[in-house]
XYZ file of C-alpha atoms in Angstrom:
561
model
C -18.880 21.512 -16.841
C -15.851 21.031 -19.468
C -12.817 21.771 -18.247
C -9.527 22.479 -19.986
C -6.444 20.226 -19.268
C -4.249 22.975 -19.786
C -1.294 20.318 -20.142
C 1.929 21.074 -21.913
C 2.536 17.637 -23.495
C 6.503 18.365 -23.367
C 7.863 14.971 -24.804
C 10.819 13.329 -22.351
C 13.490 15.449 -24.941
C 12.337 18.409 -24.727
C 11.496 18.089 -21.093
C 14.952 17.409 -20.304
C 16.199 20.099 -22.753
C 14.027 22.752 -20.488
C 16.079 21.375 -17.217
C 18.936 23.759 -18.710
C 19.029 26.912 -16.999
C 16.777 26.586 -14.187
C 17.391 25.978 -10.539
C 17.282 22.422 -9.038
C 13.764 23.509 -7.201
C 12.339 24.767 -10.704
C 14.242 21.400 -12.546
C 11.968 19.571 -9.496
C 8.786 21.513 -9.976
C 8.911 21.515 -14.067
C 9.572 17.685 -13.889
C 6.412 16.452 -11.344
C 3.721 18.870 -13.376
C 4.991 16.610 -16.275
C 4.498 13.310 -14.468
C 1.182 14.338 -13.125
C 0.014 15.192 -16.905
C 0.234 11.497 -17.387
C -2.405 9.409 -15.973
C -1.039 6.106 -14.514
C -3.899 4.861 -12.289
C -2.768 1.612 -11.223
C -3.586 -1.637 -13.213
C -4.360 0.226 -16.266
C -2.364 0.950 -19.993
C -1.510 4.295 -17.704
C 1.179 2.677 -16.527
C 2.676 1.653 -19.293
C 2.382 4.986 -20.222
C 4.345 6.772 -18.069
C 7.157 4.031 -17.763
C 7.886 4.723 -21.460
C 8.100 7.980 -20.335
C 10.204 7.852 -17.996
C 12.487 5.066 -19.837
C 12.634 7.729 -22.783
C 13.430 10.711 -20.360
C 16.360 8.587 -18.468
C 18.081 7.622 -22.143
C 18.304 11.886 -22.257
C 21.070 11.474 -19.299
C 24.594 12.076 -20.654
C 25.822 9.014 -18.879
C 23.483 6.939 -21.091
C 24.522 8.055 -23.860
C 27.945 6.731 -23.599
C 26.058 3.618 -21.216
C 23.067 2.775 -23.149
C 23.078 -0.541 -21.253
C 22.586 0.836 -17.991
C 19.087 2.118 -18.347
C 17.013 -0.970 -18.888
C 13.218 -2.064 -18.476
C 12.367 -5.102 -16.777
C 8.853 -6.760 -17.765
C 6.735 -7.914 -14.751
C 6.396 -11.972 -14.858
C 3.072 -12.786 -15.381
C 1.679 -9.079 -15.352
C -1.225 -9.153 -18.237
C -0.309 -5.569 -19.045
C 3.215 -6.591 -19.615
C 3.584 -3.681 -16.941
C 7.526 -2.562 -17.137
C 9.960 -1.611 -14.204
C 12.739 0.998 -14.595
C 15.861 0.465 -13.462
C 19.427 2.566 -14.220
C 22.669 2.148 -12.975
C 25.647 4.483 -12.442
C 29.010 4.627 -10.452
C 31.168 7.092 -8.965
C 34.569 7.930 -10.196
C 36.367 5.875 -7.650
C 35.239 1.856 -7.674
C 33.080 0.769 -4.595
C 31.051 -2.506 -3.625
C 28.677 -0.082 -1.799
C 25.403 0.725 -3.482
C 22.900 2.905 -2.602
C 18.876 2.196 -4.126
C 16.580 5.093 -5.123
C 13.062 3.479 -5.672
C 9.481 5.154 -6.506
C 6.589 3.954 -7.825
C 4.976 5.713 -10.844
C 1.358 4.148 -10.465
C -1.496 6.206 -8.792
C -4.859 5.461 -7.409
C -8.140 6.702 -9.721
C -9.272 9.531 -10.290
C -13.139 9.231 -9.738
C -12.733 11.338 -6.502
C -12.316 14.144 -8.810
C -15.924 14.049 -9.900
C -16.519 16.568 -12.403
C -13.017 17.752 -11.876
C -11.673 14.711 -13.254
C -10.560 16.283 -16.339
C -8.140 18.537 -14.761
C -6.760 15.811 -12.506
C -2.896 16.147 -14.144
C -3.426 19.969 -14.529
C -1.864 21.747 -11.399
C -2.563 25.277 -12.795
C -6.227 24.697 -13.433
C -6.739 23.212 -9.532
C -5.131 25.688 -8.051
C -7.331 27.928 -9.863
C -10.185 26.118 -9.282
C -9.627 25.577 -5.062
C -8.590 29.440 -5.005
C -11.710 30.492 -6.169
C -13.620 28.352 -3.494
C -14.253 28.184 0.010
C -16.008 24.925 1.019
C -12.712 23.297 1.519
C -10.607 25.956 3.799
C -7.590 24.078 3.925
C -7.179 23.654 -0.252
C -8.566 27.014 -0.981
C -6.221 28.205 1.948
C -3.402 26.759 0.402
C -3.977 27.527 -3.405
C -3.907 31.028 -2.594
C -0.357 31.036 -2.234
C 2.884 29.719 -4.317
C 4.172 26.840 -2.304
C 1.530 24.040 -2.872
C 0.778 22.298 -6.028
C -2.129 20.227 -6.668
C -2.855 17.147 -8.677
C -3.454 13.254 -8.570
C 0.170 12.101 -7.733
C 1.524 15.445 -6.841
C 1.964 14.115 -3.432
C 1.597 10.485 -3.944
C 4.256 9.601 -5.681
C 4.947 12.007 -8.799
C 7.310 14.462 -7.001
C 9.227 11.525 -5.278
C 10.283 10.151 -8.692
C 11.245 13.657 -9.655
C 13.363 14.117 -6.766
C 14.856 10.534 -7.775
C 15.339 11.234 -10.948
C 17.074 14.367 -10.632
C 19.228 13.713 -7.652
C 20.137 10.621 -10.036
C 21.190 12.786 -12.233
C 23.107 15.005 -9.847
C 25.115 11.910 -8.830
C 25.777 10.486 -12.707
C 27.414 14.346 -13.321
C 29.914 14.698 -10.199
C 31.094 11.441 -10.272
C 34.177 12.601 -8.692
C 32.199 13.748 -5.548
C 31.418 9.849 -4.679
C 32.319 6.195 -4.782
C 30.112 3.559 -5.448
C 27.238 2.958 -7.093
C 23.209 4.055 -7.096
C 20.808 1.967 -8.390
C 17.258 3.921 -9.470
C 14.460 1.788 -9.499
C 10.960 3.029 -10.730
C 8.264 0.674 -10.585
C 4.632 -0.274 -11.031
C 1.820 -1.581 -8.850
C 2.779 -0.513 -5.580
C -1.136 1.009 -5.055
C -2.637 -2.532 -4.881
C -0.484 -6.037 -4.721
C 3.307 -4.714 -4.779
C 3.554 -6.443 -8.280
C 6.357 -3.948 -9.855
C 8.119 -4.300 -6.387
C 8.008 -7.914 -6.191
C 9.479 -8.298 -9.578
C 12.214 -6.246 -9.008
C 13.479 -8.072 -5.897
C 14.460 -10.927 -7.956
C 16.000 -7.823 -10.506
C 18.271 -6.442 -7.420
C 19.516 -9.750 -6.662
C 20.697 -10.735 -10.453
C 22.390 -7.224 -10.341
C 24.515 -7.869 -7.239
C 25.519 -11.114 -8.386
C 26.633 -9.854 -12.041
C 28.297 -6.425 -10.614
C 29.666 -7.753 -7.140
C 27.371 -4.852 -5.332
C 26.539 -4.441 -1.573
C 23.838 -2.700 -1.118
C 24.198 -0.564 2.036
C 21.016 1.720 1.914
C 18.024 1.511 0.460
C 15.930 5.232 -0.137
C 12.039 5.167 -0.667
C 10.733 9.103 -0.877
C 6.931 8.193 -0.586
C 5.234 10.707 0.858
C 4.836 11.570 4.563
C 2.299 14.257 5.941
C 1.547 16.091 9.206
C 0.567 12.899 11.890
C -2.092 15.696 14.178
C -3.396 18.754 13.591
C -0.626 21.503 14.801
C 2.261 19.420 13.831
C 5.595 20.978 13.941
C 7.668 18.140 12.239
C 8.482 16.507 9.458
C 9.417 13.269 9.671
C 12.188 10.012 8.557
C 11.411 7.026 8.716
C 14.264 4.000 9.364
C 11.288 0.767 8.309
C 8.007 0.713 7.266
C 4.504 -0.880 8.557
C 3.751 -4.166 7.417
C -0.537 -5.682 7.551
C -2.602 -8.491 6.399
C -5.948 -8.568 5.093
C -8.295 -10.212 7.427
C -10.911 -11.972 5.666
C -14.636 -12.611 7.083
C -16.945 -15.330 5.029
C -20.039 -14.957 6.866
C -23.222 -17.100 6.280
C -26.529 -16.932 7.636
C -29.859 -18.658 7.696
C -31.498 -16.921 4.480
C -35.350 -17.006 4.946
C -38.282 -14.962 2.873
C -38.890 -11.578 4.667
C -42.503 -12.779 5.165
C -40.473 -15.344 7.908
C -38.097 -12.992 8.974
C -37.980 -13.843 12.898
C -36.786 -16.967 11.774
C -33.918 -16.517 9.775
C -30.549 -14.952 10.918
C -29.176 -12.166 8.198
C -25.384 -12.416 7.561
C -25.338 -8.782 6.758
C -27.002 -8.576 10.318
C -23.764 -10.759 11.817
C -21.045 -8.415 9.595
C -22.297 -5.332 11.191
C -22.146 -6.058 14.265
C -18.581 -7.759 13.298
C -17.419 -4.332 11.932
C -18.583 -2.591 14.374
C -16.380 -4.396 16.774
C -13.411 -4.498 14.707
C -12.966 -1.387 12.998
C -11.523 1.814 14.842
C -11.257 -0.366 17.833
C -8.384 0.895 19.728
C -7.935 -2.341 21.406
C -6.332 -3.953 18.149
C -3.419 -1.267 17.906
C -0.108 -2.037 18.956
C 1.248 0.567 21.259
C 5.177 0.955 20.653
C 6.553 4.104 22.280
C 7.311 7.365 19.842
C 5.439 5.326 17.241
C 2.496 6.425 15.417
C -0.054 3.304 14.636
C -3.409 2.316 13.779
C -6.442 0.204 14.115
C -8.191 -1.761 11.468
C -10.707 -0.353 9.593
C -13.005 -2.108 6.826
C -12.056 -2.071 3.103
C -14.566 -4.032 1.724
C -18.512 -5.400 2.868
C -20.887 -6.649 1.188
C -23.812 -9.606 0.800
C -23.952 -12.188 -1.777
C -27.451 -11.243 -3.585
C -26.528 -10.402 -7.350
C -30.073 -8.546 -7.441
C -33.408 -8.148 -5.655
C -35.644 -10.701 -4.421
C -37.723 -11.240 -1.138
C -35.433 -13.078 0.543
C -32.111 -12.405 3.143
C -28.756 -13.098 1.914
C -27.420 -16.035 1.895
C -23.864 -14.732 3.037
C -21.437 -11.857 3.456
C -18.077 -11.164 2.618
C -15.925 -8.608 4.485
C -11.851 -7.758 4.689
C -9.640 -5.532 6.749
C -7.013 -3.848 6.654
C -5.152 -4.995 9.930
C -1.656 -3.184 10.450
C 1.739 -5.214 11.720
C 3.987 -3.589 13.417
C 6.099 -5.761 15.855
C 2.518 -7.955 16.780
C 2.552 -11.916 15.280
C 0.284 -12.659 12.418
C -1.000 -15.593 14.713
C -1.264 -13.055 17.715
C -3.878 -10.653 15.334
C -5.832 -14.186 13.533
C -6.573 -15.069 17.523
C -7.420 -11.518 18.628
C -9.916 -11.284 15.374
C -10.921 -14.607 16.184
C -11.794 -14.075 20.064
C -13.830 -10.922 19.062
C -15.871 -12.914 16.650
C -16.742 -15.133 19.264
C -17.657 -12.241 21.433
C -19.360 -11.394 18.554
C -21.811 -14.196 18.235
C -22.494 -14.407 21.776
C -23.586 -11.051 21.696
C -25.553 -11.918 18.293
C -26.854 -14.548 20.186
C -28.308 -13.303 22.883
C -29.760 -10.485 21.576
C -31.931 -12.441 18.808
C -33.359 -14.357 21.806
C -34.835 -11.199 23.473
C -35.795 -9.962 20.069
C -37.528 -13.128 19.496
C -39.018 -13.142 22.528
C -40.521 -9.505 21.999
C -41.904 -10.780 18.376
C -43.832 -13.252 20.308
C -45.047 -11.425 23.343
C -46.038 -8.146 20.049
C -47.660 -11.148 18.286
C -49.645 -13.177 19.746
C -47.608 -16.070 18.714
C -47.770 -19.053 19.849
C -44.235 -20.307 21.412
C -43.107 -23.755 19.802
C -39.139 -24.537 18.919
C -38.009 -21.224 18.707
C -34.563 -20.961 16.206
C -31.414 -21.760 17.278
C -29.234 -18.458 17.227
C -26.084 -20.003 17.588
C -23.162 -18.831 15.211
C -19.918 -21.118 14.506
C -16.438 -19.793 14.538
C -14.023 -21.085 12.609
C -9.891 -20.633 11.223
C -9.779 -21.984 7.696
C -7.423 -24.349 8.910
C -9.324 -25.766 11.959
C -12.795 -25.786 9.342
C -11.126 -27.686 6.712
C -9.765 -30.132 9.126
C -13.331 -30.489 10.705
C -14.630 -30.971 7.146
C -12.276 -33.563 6.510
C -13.132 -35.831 9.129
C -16.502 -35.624 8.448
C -15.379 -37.330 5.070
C -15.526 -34.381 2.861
C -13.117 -34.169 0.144
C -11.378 -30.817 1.059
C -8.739 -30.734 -1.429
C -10.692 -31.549 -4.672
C -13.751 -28.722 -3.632
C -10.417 -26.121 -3.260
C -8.910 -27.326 -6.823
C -12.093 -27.370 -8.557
C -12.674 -23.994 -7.321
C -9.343 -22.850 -7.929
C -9.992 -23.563 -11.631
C -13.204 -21.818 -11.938
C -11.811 -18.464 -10.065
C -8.528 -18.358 -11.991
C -9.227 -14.566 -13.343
C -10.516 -13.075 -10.272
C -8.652 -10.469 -8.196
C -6.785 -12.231 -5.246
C -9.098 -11.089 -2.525
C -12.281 -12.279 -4.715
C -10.807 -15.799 -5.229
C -10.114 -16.502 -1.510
C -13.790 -15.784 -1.051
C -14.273 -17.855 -4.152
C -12.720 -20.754 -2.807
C -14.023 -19.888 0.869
C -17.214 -20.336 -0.048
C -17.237 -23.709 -2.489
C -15.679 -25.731 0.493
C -18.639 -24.238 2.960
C -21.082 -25.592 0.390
C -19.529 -29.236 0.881
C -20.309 -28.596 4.638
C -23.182 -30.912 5.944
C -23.820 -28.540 8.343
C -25.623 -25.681 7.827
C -26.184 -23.619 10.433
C -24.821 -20.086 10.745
C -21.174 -19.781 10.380
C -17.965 -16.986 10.538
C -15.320 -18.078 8.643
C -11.881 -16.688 9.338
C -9.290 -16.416 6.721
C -6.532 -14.488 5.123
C -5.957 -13.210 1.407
C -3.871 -10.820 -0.512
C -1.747 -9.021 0.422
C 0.331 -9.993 2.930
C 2.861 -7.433 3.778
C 5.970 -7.557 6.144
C 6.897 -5.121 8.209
C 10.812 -3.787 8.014
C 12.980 -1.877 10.679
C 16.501 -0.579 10.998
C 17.901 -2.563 13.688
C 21.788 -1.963 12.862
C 23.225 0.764 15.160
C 25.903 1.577 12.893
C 23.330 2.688 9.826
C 20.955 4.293 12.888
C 24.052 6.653 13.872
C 24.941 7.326 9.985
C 21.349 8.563 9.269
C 21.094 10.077 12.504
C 24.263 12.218 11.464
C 22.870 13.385 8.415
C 19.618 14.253 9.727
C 21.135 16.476 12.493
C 22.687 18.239 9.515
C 20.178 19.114 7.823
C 18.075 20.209 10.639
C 20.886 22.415 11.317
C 21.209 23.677 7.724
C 17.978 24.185 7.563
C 16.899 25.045 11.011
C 13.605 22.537 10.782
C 12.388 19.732 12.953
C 12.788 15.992 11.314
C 11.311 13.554 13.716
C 13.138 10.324 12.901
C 10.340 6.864 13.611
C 10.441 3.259 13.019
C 7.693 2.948 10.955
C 6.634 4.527 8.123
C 2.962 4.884 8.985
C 1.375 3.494 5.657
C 2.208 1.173 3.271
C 5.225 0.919 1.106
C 7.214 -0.364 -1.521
C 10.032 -0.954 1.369
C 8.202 -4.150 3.049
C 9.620 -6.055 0.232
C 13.348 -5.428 0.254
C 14.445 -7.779 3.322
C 12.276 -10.157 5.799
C 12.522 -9.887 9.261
C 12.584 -14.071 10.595
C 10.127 -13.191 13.328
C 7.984 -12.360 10.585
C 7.580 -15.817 8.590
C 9.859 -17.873 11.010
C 8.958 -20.698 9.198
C 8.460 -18.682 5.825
C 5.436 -19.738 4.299
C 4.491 -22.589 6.594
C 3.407 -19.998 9.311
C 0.562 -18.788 6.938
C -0.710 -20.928 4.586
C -2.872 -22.310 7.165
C -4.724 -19.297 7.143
C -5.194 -18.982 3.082
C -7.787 -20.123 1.089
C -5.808 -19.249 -2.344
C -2.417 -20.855 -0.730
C 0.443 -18.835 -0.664
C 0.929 -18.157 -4.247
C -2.127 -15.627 -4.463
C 0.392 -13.379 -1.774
C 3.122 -14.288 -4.684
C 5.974 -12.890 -2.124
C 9.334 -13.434 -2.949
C 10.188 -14.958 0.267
C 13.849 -16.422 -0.692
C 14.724 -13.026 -2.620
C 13.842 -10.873 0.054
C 15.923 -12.788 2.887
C 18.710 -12.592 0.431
C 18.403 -9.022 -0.221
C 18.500 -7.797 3.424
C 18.379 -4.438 2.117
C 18.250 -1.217 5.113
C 15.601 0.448 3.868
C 14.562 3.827 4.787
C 11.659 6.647 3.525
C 12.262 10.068 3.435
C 9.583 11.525 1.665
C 8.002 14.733 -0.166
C 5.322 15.946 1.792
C 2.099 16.910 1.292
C -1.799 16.829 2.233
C -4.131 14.431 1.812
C -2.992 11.757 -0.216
C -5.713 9.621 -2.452
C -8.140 13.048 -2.037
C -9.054 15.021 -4.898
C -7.195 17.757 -2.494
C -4.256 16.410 -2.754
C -0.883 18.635 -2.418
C 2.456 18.846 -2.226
C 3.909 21.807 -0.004
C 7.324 22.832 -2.951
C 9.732 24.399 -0.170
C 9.787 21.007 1.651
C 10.168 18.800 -1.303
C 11.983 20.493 -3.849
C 14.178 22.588 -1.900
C 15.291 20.473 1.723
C 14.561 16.700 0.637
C 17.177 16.277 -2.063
C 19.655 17.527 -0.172
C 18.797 15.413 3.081
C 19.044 12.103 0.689
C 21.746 13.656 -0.583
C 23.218 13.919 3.137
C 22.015 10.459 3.925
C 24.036 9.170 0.741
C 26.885 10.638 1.837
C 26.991 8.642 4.911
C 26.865 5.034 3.080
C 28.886 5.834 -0.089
């Protein structure tokens, strides 16, 4: 089916010559259907796309005209896309220390959800035609039937929060006279996989309080938030973010030919059962009170066979996604490892009744039977193991390190991972426990004076308004904020306390540990909202987020500058 894009292709001049004359919520609206035009899936020339963009649309501003040096792009370190961040700068009439961030990132996830849709992805009109005119999906069709939604990959996620940036930017760099200080906007890239454009700029904010003698008293992410049950009544601030890790399972079996099955022991078998335990399980949830969190789930499983043959896999690789909240990284690598153990017990066991039901079904005669014993293992307990059994630990890793140099983070832990097990004498079945990329800290507002000043400003606005804003701790997924400050019960002994655990080292996490301490940045998120996020459903509801959220970080900004 070929479908029209129906985009308007309004270059960053004339889009910000059509901002005359309309309200702020029509500036808002005109602005994200742009953005969305653009594809910027994440880790692709997208991105680059859109940041000249949005470089080209911030150089429109009036105070850049006069201030040419305070729009500037900053080139991620390493990046082999040469991926740029955004930054601008601008100051009230009346000089300040105190600076306030704005921060969004531009990238999005793929489109392939789409399916046939896909060319109408960054065409709002055209979905909303298409979901009104269909019924398998109540809630889009629902929802397209009116005026207050708008559809498209990054409507919700993040599009409309970099509008709201932008524009409440430019607000602020037009009533200078209203405010003292300064606001910093950041736009960045990467934020859907390793945090890269975030990452980079930490180092960015730092060299731009030394150079301008800044203090940065608030920092305001608007990623998007989202009903938390069905029914929900609120929308919601959040003073922090969730942190996670990803918990890494290198799983190897006894491979056998299926014509010897009974005596072989299937790692894809062993990861089943290990995901089956882990994932959804309630038990590995921290409960905090008023705060909304979640168990691990799996991201990633799969066996090591690059094609078909007779025989079981060798091994298995698995990850998951394993949320932080208040909850030690050394607390969740036990808990993992204890139900792993559980795990092979259970394994165990049942492979000796199944074994003993092959025979009795058989006829076989009984001699050894196989051993169905699985070993647990922390990288950092294996590697020691290895060692004293005289293997050379350290030269398998670098050798291995060499050969996996342009694989993605998570692939080269298993990389590695797996070279050292085949220096292993032993062979018998074996979990390996690890940790790879990323690594992400969790942040919270501690300081009561910045609790009462957003609390302030949130009554307001629920009085203005006459809404319900449900202020939490923890912004319930992932976010750009994690990497503005560090929390020392985090990393008390920075990256000492995790290395242990890392196959890659630390530098596959590449987290700005010093920069982030410095920074110590209060960082908040008060999002758009929308509906599901990363679906090909995904929405933003307009009276929310183009109407009440720029003037609630408006309010907010009031309070710290």
């Amino acid at each position: 089916m070929q479908l029209p894009e129906n985009k308007t292709g309004l270059s960053p001049e004339q889009l910000y010559n059509q901002l005359d004359g309309r309200s702020f919520a029509e500036q808002l609206e005109l602005v994200t259907k742009r953005l969305i035009e653009i594809t910027s899936v994440t880790d692709t020339k997208g991105e680059n796309d859109i940041s000249s963009f949005l470089y080209q649309f911030l150089q429109q501003f009036p105070c850049f005209k006069t201030n040419p040096g305070d729009v500037w792009k900053q080139t991620i370190p390493g990046d082999d896309l040469q991926r740029k961040n955004i930054f601008a700068f601008n100051s009230g009439t009346e000089p300040s220390p105190d600076t306030v961030i704005f921060h969004a990132h531009y990238d999005t996830v793929g489109i392939t959800d789409y399916g046939n849709l896909q060319p109408i992805a960054g065409a709002p009109e055209r979905l909303k035609e298409y979901f009104s005119s269909q019924n398998f999906h109540i809630g889009a069709a629902a929802d397209a039937l009116g005026e207050d939604w708008l559809f498209g990959r990054g409507s919700v996620d993040m599009k409309s929060g970099i509008a709201v940036h932008l524009l409440n930017f430019l607000y602020y760099s037009t009533h200078g006279n209203e405010w003292k200080g300064n606001i910093v906007l950041l736009l960045n890239a990467g934020e859907e996989n390793d945090h890269s454009g975030m990452k980079a700029a930490a180092e960015e904010f730092l060299r731009l309080r030394r150079e301008r003698n800044l203090h940065y008293s608030l920092a305001v992410n608007n990623d998007y938030t989202t009903s938390l049950y069905e029914g929900d009544p609120n929308y919601y601030a959040y003073l922090g973010s969730a942190g996670k890790m990803l918990a890494c399972f290198s799983i190897f079996g006894r491979p056998v030919h299926a014509g010897e099955v009974m005596e072989g022991l299937d790692p894809t078998f062993i990861s089943s059962a290990l995901n089956q335990a882990v994932s959804y399980n309630t038990e590995f949830m921290e409960t905090l009170p008023g705060e909304f969190t979640l168990p691990p789930v799996c991201l990633q499983q799969k066996d090591s066979k690059q094609g078909y043959n007779v025989q079981t896999a060798e091994s298995a690789r698995m990850y998951f996604n394993y949320f932080l909240y208040q909850e030690s990284i050394e607390d969740a690598v036990q808990k993992l490892y204890e139900a792993a153990e559980k795990i092979a017990d259970e394994i165990a066991e049942d492979m000796r009744k199944r074994y003993d039901t092959f025979l009795e079904k058989t006829g076989k005669q009984a001699g050894t039977p196989p051993s169905w014993e699985i070993r647990i293992e922390k990288w950092d307990t294996y590697c020691g193991g290895l060692e004293r059994k005289g293997v050379d630990v350290l030269a398998a890793v670098e050798k291995a390190e060499k050969e996996s140099e342009t694989l993605d983070a998570r692939e080269k832990s298993f990389y590695i991972a797996e070279a050292v097990k085949r220096e292993d004498p032993d062979k018998s079945p074996l979990i390996l426990l690890f940790l790879s990329a990323p690594l992400i800290p969790p942040v919270a507002v501690k300081k009561s004076d910045i609790q009462e000043k957003l609390q302030r400003a949130l009554e307001a606005v629920q009085k203005t308004y006459q809404l319900r804003i449900a202020a939490r701790q923890y912004f319930p997924f992932i976010s750009d904020s994690s990497f503005l400050s560090l929390e020392n019960k985090f990393l008390p002994e920075g990256e000492r306390a995790v290395v242990p655990h890392m196959p890659g080292g630390f530098k596959a996490h590449q987290l700005p540990l010093q920069s982030m301490k410095e920074l110590a940045v209060p960082a908040v998120n008060l999002g758009v909202y929308g509906r599901d996020a990363h679906q090909y459903t995904e929405r933003l509801y307009k009276p929310y987020s183009f109407e009440i959220l720029p003037y609630f970080i408006r309010r907010v900004v009031r309070e710290f500058l």
